[in-house]
Coordinates of C-alpha atoms and ligand atoms in Angstrom, one line a residue:
X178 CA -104.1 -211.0 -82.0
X179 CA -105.5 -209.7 -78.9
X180 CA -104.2 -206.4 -77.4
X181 CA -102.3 -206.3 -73.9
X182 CA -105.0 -203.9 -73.2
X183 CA -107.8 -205.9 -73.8
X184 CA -106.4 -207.9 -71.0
X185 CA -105.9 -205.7 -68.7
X186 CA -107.8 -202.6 -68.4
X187 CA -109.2 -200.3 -65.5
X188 CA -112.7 -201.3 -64.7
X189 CA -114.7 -201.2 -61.6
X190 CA -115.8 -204.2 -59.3
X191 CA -117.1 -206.4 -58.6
X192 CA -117.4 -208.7 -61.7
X193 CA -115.6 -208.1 -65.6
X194 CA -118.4 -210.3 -66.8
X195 CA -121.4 -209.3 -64.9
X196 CA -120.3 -205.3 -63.9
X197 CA -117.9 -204.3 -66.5
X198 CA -119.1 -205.6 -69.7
X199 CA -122.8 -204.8 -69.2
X200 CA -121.7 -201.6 -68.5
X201 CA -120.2 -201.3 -71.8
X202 CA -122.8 -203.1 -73.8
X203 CA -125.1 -200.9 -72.4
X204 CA -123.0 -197.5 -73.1
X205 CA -123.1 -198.9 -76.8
X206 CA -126.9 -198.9 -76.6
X207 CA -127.1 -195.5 -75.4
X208 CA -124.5 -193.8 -77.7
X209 CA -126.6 -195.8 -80.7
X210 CA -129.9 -194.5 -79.4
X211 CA -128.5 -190.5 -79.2
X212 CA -127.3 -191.1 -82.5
X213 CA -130.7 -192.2 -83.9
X214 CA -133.2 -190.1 -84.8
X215 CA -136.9 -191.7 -83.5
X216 CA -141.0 -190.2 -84.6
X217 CA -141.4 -190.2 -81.3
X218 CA -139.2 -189.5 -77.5
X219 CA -137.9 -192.5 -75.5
X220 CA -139.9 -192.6 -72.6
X221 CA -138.8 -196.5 -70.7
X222 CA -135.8 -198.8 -71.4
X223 CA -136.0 -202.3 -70.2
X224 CA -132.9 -204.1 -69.9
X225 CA -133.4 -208.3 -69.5
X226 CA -130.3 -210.2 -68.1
X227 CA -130.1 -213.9 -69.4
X228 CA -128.3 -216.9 -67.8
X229 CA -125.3 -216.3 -65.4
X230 CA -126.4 -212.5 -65.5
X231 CA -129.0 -213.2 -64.7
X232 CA -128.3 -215.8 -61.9
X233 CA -125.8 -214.2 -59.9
X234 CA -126.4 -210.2 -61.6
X235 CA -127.9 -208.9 -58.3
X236 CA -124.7 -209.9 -56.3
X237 CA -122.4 -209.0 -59.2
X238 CA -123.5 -205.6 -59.7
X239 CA -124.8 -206.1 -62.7
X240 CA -127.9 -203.7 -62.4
X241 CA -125.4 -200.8 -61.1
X242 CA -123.1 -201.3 -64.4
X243 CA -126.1 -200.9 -66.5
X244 CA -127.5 -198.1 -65.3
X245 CA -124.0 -196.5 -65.3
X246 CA -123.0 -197.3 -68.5
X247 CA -127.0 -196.3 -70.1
X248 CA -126.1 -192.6 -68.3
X249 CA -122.9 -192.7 -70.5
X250 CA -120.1 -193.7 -68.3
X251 CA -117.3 -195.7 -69.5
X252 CA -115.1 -198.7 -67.1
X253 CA -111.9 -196.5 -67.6
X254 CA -113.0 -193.0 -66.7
X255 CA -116.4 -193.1 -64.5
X256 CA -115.3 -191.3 -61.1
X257 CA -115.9 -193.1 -57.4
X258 CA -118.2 -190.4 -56.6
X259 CA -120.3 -190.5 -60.0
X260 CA -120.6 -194.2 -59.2
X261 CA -122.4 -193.8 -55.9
X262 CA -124.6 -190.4 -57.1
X263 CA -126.0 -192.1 -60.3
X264 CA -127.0 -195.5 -58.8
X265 CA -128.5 -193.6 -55.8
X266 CA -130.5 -191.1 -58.1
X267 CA -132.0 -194.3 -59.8
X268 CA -132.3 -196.5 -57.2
X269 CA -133.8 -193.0 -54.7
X270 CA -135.3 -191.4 -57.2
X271 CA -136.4 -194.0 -60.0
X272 CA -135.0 -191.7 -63.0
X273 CA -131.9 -191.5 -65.4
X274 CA -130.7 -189.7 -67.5
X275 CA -129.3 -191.3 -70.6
X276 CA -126.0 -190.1 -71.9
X277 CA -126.6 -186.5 -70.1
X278 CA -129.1 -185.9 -72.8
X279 CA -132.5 -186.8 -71.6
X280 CA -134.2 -187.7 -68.3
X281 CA -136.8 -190.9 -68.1
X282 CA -138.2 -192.7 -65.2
X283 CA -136.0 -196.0 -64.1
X284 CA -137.7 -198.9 -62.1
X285 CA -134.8 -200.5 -61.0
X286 CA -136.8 -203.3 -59.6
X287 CA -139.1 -203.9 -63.2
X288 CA -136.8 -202.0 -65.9
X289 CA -134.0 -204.4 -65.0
X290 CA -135.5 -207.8 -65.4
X291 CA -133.1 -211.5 -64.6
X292 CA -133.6 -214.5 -66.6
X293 CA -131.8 -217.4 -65.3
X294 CA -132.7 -219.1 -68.7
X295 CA -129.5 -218.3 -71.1
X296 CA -129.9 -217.5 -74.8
X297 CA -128.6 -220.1 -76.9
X298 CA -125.1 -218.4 -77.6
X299 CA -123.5 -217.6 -74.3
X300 CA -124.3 -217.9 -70.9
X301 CA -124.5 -214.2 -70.6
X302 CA -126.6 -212.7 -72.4
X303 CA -128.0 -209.0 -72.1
X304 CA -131.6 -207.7 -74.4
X305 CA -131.9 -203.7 -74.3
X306 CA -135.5 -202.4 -75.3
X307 CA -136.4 -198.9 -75.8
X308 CA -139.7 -198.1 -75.4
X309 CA -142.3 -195.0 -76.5
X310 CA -144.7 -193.7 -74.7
X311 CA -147.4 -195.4 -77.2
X312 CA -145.0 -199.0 -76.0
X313 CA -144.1 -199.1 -79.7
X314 CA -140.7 -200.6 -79.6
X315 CA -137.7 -198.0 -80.6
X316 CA -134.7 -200.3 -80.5
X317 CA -133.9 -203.5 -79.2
X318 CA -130.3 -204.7 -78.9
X319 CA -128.9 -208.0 -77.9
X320 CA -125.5 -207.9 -76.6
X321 CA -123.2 -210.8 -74.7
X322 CA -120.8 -210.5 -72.4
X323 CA -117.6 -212.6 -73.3
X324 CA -115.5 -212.6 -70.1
X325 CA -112.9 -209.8 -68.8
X326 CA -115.1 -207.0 -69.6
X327 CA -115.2 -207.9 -73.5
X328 CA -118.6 -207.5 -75.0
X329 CA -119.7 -208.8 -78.4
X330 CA -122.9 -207.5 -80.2
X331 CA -125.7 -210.2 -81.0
X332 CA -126.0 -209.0 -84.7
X333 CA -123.7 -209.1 -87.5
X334 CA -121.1 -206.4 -86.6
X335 CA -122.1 -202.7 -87.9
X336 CA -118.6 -202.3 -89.6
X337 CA -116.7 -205.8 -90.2
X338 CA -113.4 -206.1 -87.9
X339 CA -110.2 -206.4 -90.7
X340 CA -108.0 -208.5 -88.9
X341 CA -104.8 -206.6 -87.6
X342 CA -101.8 -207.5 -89.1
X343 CA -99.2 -208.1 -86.5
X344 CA -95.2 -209.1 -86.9
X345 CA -95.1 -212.1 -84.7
X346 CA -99.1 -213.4 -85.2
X347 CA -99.2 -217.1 -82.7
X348 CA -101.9 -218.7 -82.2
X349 CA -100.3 -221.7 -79.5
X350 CA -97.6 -221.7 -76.8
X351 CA -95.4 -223.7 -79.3
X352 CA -95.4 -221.2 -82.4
X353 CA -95.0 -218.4 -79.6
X354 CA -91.6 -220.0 -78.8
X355 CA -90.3 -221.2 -82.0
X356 CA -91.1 -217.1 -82.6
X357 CA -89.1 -216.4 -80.0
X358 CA -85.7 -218.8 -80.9
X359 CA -86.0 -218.1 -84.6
X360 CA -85.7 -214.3 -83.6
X361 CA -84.0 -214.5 -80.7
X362 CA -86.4 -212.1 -78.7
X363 CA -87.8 -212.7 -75.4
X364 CA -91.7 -213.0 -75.6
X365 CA -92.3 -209.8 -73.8
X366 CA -90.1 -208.1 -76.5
X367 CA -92.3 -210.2 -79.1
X368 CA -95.3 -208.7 -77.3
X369 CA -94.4 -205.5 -77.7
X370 CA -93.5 -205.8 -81.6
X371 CA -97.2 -207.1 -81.7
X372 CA -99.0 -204.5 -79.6
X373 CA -96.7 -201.7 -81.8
X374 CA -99.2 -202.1 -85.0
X375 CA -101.3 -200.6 -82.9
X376 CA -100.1 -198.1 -80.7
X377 CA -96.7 -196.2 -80.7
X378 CA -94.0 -197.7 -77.9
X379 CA -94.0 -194.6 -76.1
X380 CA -98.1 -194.9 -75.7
X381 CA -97.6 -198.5 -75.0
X382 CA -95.1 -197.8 -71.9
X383 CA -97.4 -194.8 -70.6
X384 CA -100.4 -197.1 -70.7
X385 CA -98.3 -199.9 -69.0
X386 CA -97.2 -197.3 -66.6
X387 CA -100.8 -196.7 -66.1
X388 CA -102.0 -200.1 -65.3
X389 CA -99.7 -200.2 -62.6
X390 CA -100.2 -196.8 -61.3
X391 CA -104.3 -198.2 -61.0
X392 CA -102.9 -201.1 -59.2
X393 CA -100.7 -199.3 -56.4
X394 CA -103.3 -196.8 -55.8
X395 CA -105.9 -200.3 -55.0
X396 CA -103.8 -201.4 -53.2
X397 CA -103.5 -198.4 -51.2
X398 CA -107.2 -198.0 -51.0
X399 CA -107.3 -201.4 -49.6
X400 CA -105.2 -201.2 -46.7
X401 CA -106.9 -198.1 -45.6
X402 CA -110.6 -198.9 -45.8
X403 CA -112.5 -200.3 -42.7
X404 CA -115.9 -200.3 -43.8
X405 CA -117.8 -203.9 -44.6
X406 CA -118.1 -205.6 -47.5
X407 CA -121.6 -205.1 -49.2
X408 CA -124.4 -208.1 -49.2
X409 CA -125.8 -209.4 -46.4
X410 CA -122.7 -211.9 -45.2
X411 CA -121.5 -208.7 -43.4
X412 CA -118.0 -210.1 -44.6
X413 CA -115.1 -207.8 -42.7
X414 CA -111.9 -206.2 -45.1
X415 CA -109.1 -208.0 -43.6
X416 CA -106.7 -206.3 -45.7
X417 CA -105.8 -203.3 -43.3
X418 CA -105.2 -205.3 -40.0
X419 CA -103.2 -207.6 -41.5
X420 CA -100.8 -205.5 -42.8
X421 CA -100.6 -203.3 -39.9
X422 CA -99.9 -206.8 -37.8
X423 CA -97.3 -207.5 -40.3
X424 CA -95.2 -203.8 -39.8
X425 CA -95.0 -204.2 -36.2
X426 CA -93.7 -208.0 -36.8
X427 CA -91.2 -206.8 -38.7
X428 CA -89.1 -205.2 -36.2
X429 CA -88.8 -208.9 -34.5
X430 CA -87.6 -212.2 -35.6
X431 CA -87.2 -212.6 -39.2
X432 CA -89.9 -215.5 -40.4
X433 CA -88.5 -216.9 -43.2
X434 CA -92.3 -217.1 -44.8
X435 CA -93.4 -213.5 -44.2
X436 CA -93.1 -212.5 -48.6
X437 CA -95.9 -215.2 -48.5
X438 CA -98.1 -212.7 -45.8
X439 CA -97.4 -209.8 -47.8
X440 CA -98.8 -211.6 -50.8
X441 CA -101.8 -212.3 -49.3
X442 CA -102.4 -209.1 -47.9
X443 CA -101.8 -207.4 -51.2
X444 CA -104.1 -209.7 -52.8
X445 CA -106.9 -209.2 -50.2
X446 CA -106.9 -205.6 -50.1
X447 CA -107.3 -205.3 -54.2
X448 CA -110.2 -208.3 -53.7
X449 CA -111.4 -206.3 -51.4
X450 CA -111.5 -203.5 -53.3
X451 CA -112.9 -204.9 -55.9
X452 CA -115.8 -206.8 -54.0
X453 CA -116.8 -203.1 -52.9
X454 CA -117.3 -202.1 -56.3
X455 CA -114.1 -200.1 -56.5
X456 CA -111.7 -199.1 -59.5
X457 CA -109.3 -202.2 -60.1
X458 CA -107.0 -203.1 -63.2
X459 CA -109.3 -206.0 -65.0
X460 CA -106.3 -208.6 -64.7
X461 CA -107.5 -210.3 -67.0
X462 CA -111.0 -210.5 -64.7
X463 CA -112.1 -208.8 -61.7
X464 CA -112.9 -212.0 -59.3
X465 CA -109.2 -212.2 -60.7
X466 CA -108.0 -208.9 -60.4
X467 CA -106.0 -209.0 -56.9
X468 CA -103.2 -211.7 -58.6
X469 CA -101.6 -210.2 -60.7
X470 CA -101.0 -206.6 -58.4
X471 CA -100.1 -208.8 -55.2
X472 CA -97.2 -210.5 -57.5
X473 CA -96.1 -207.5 -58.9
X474 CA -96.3 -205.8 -54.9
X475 CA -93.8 -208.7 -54.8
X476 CA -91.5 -208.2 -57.0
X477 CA -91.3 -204.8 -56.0
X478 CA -90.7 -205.2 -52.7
X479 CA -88.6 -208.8 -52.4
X480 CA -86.8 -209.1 -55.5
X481 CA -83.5 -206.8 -55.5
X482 CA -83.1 -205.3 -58.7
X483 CA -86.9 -204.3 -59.5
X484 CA -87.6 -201.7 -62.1
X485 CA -90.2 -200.4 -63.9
X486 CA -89.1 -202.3 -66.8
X487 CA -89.5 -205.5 -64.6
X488 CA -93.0 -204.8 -64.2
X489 CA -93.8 -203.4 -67.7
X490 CA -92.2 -206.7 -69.4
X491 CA -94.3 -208.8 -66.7
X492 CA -97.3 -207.3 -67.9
X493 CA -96.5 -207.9 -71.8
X494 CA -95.4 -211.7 -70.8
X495 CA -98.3 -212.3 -68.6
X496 CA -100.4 -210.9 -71.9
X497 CA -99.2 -213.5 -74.3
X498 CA -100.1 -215.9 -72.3
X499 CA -103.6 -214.5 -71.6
X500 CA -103.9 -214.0 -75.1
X501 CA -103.7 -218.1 -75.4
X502 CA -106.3 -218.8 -73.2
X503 CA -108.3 -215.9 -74.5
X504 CA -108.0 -217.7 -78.3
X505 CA -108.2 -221.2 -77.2
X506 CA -110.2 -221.3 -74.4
X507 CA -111.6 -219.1 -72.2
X508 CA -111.4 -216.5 -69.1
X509 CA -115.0 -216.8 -68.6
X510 CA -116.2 -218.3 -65.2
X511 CA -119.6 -218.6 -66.8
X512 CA -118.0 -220.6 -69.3
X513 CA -115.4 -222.5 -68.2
X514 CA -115.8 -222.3 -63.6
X515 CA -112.9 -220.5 -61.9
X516 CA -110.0 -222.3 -63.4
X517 CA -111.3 -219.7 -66.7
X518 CA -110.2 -216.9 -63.8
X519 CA -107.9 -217.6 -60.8
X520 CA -106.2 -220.4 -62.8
X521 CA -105.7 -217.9 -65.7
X522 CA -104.7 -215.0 -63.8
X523 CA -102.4 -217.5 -61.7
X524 CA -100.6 -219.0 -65.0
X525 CA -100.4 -215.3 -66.1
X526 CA -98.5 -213.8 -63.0
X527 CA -96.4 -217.2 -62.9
X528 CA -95.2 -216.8 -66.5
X529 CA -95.2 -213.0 -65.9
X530 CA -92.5 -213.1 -62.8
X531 CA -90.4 -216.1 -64.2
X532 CA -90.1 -214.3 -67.0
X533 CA -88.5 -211.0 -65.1
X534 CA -86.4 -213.2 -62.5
X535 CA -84.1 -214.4 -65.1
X536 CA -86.1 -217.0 -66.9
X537 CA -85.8 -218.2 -70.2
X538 CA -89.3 -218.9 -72.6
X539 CA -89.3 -222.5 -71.9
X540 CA -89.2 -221.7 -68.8
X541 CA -91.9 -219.1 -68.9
X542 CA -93.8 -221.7 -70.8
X543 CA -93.3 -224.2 -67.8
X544 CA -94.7 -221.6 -65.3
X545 CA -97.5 -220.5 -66.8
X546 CA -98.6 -224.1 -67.0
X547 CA -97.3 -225.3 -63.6
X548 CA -99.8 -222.6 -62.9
X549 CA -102.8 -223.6 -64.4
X550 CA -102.6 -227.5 -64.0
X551 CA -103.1 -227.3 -60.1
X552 CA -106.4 -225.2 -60.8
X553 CA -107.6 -227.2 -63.3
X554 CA -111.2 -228.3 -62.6
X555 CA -111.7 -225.6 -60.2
X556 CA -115.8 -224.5 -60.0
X557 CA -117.0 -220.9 -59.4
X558 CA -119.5 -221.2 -56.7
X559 CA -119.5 -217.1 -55.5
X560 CA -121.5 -217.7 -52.0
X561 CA -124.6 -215.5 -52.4
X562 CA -123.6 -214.2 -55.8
X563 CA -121.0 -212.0 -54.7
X564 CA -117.5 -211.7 -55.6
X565 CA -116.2 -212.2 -52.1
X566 CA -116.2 -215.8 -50.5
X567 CA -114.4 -217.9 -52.0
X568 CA -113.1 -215.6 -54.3
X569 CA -111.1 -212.7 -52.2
X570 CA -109.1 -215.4 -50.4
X571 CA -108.3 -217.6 -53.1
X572 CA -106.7 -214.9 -55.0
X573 CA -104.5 -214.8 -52.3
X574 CA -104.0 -218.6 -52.2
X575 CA -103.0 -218.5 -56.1
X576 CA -100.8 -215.4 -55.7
X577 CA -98.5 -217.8 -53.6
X578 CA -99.0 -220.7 -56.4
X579 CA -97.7 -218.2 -59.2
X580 CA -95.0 -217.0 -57.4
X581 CA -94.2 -221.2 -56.0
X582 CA -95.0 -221.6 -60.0
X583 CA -92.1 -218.9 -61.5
X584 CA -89.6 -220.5 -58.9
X585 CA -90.3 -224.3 -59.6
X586 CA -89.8 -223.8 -63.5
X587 CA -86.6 -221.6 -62.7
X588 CA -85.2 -224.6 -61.4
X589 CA -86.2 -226.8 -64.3
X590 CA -83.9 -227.1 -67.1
X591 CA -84.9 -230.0 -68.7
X592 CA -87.9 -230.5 -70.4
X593 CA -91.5 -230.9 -68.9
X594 CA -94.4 -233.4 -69.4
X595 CA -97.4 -231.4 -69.7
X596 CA -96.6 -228.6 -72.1
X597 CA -98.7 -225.3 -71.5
X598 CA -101.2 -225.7 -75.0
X599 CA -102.0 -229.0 -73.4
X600 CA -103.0 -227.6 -70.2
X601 CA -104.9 -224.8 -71.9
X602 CA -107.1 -227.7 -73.4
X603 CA -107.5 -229.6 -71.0
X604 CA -108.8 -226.5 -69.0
X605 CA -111.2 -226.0 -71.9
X606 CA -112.6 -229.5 -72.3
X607 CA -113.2 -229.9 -68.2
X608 CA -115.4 -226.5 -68.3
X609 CA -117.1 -227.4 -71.2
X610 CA -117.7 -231.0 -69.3
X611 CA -118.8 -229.1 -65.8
X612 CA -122.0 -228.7 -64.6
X613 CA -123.6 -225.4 -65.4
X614 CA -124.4 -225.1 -61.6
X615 CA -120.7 -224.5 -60.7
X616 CA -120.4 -221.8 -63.9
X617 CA -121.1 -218.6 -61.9
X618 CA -124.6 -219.4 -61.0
X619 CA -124.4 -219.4 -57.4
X620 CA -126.2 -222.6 -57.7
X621 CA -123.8 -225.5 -56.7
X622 CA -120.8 -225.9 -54.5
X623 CA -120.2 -223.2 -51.2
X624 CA -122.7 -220.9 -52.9
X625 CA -125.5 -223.7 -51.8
X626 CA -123.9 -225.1 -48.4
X627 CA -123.4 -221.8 -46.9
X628 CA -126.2 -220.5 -45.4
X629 CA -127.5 -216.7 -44.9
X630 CA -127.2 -216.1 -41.0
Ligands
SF4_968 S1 -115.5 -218.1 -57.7 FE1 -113.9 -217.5 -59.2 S2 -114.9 -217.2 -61.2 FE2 -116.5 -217.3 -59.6 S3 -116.9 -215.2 -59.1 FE3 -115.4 -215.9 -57.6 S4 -113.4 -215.4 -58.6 FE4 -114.9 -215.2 -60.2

């Protein structure tokens, strides 16, 4: 079963995929070269980048999570300012120092090399090499990067995974309700019977508490900064103005749509964040991440009656059904287009909020997949690589679709045509049928009709 926490998890923008889990992958590789004891020093790594890394790396900060992660940094702890001093002293000074331990030069420009070619496995693929002085290989490791940050290792695994034995295992939306009715618990409480044969409750609610802690503080971060986006687009935050025009409209007529402003604005300033290469909550991606906050904003802020406990069991409902597309599909935009992403993270935050404004699992059921069938099909097409147009504003266009999502299936009692495992497959069959070009390659759709000014 997968963990609520390998779902969502702080990270750092712009890109799960192509920032967070290189980043990790290439941790691994240092920690396993510390730990090995070589004839001679280290004295180059070369990192190669394959496929979609290696497509749209450059605009994904792909190159920035690798060198952070070889100097030892992890997604959950590295600092803002450690972020900005280790990239510059590589990219100024052309050295790193791996894991604290030892200092060698680093050509950003010909240590980090992008293959647009993927390996036969997965479309992103990542080779480390560790050199000697003689060039006699030290270590060579072939990792991939699975989507929301999860990395796998291209060899057999150094200690074989035992399967974790869980009370309430489901592999489909229907055995995750008939769970539910046979034990008469709600799916977030059958989440949380799950996610206790690993952690103890009271760890699980701090690290829930957590996750939305990271998510406030984005937000926050977003409706304070100014500055412009990175790449060349010059792409202004909108975030802060907005919501500044949006508190002095308050204090005049009441417009009956102005919950739907606030959810944009929520999920623009965490996009925006995120595009800058800030800390964000991996929800269950980063072109993702500004959802699942701007619902949870919300229900915090529009729904009488919000608690803590609201948002902790929206988190563990929005999990299991993450944890579907996760098992039978995928949240990989270099797998499966956007729909892997925004349609996810959309059918997660629908699910999450029916299931806290009084909805029962069919019901959750029916929102999660209203949320997902009207993104079905949807490309990634990331204009110049980057994590910002299309993808800051349509987080903000499906934060109002899960929220139109939760309340549509509240008002459904009866049953529903399309149930949510048949959505899920369909989503999987019409990315596996989609043109590589829309899969996070920056080489079909907007990404090719919009051009550099
Ligand atoms: S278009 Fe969607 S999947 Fe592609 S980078 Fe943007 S948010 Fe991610």
């Amino acid at each position: 079963m997968v963990s609520v926490f390998e779902l969502f998890h702080i990270g750092i923008g712009p890109s799960s995929s192509h920032t967070v889990g290189p980043m990790r992958a290439a941790m691994w590789f240092a920690q396993e070269l510390m730990e090995s004891d070589f004839r001679d020093p280290i004295s180059r790594i070369c990192v190669t980048l394959h496929g979609s890394l290696g497509a749209t790396g450059k605009g994904h900060g792909t190159g920035k999570g690798v060198i952070l992660g070889l100097s030892g940094q992890s997604p959950e702890s590295v600092l803002p300012s450690q972020i900005i001093s280790i990239v510059a002293d590589a990219q100024e000074n052309g050295r790193l120092s791996i894991m604290g331990a030892i200092t060698i030069p680093f050509d950003i420009k010909t240590d980090i090399v992008y293959k647009v070619k993927s390996l036969p496995q997965h479309p992103n693929g990542l080779t480390f090499q560790a050199f000697a002085a003689s060039g006699d290989m030290l270590l060579e490791r072939r990792f991939f990067s699975i989507g929301g940050g999860a990395v796998i290792r291209g060899e057999q695994p150094l200690v074989p995974e035992v399967p974790l034995s869980v009370p309430f295992p489901f592999n489909t939306a229907a055995e995750l309700l008939t769970l539910c009715k046979n034990n008469r618990i709600t799916i977030a409480q059958l989440m949380m019977e799950n996610e206790k044969a690993r952690y103890p409750e009271a760890e699980i609610h701090a690290r829930l508490d957590r996750l939305w802690e990271v998510m406030q503080d984005c937000v926050r971060r977003g409706f304070e900064a100014t500055d412009m986006l990175p790449g060349p687009f010059k792409v202004r935050r909108r975030a802060k103005g907005m919501r500044e025009t949006l508190l002095k409209n308050m204090n005049g007529e009441t417009d009956l749509l102005s919950a739907m402003d606030w959810l944009n604005v929520y999920a623009l300033a965490v996009s925006e964040e995120n595009a800058a290469g800030g800390q964000v909550v991996t929800a269950p991606t980063n072109g993702a991440a500004g959802i699942i906050p701007s619902v949870l904003h919300y229900y915090m802020h529009f729904i009488k009656g919000a608690s803590i406990q609201g948002v902790r069991e929206f988190l563990l409902t929005a999990a299991a059904i993450g944890t579907l597309y996760k098992t039978n599909a995928s949240i990989s935009g270099a797998e499966v287009g956007c729909q892997g992403e925004v349609g996810v993270a959309c059918s997660m935050a629908a699910g999450g909020l029916c299931a806290i404004i009084g909805g029962t699992p069919d019901q959750i059921e029916n929102a999660a997949e209203i949320g997902m069938e009207h993104h079905l099909g949807l490309t990634c097409d990331p204009v110049g690589g980057l994590v910002q147009i299309p993808c800051i504003e349509r987080n903000a266009m499906a934060s109002s679709k899960a929220v139109n999502a939760a309340r549509l299936a509240l008002h459904t009692v009866g049953e529903h045509h399309i149930s949510l495992d048949a959505v899920i497959k369909t989503m999987w069959e019409t990315g596996a049928d989609m043109k590589t070009k829309y899969k996070e390659t920056a080489r079909g759709g907007l990404a090719v009709n919009i051009k550099l000014c």
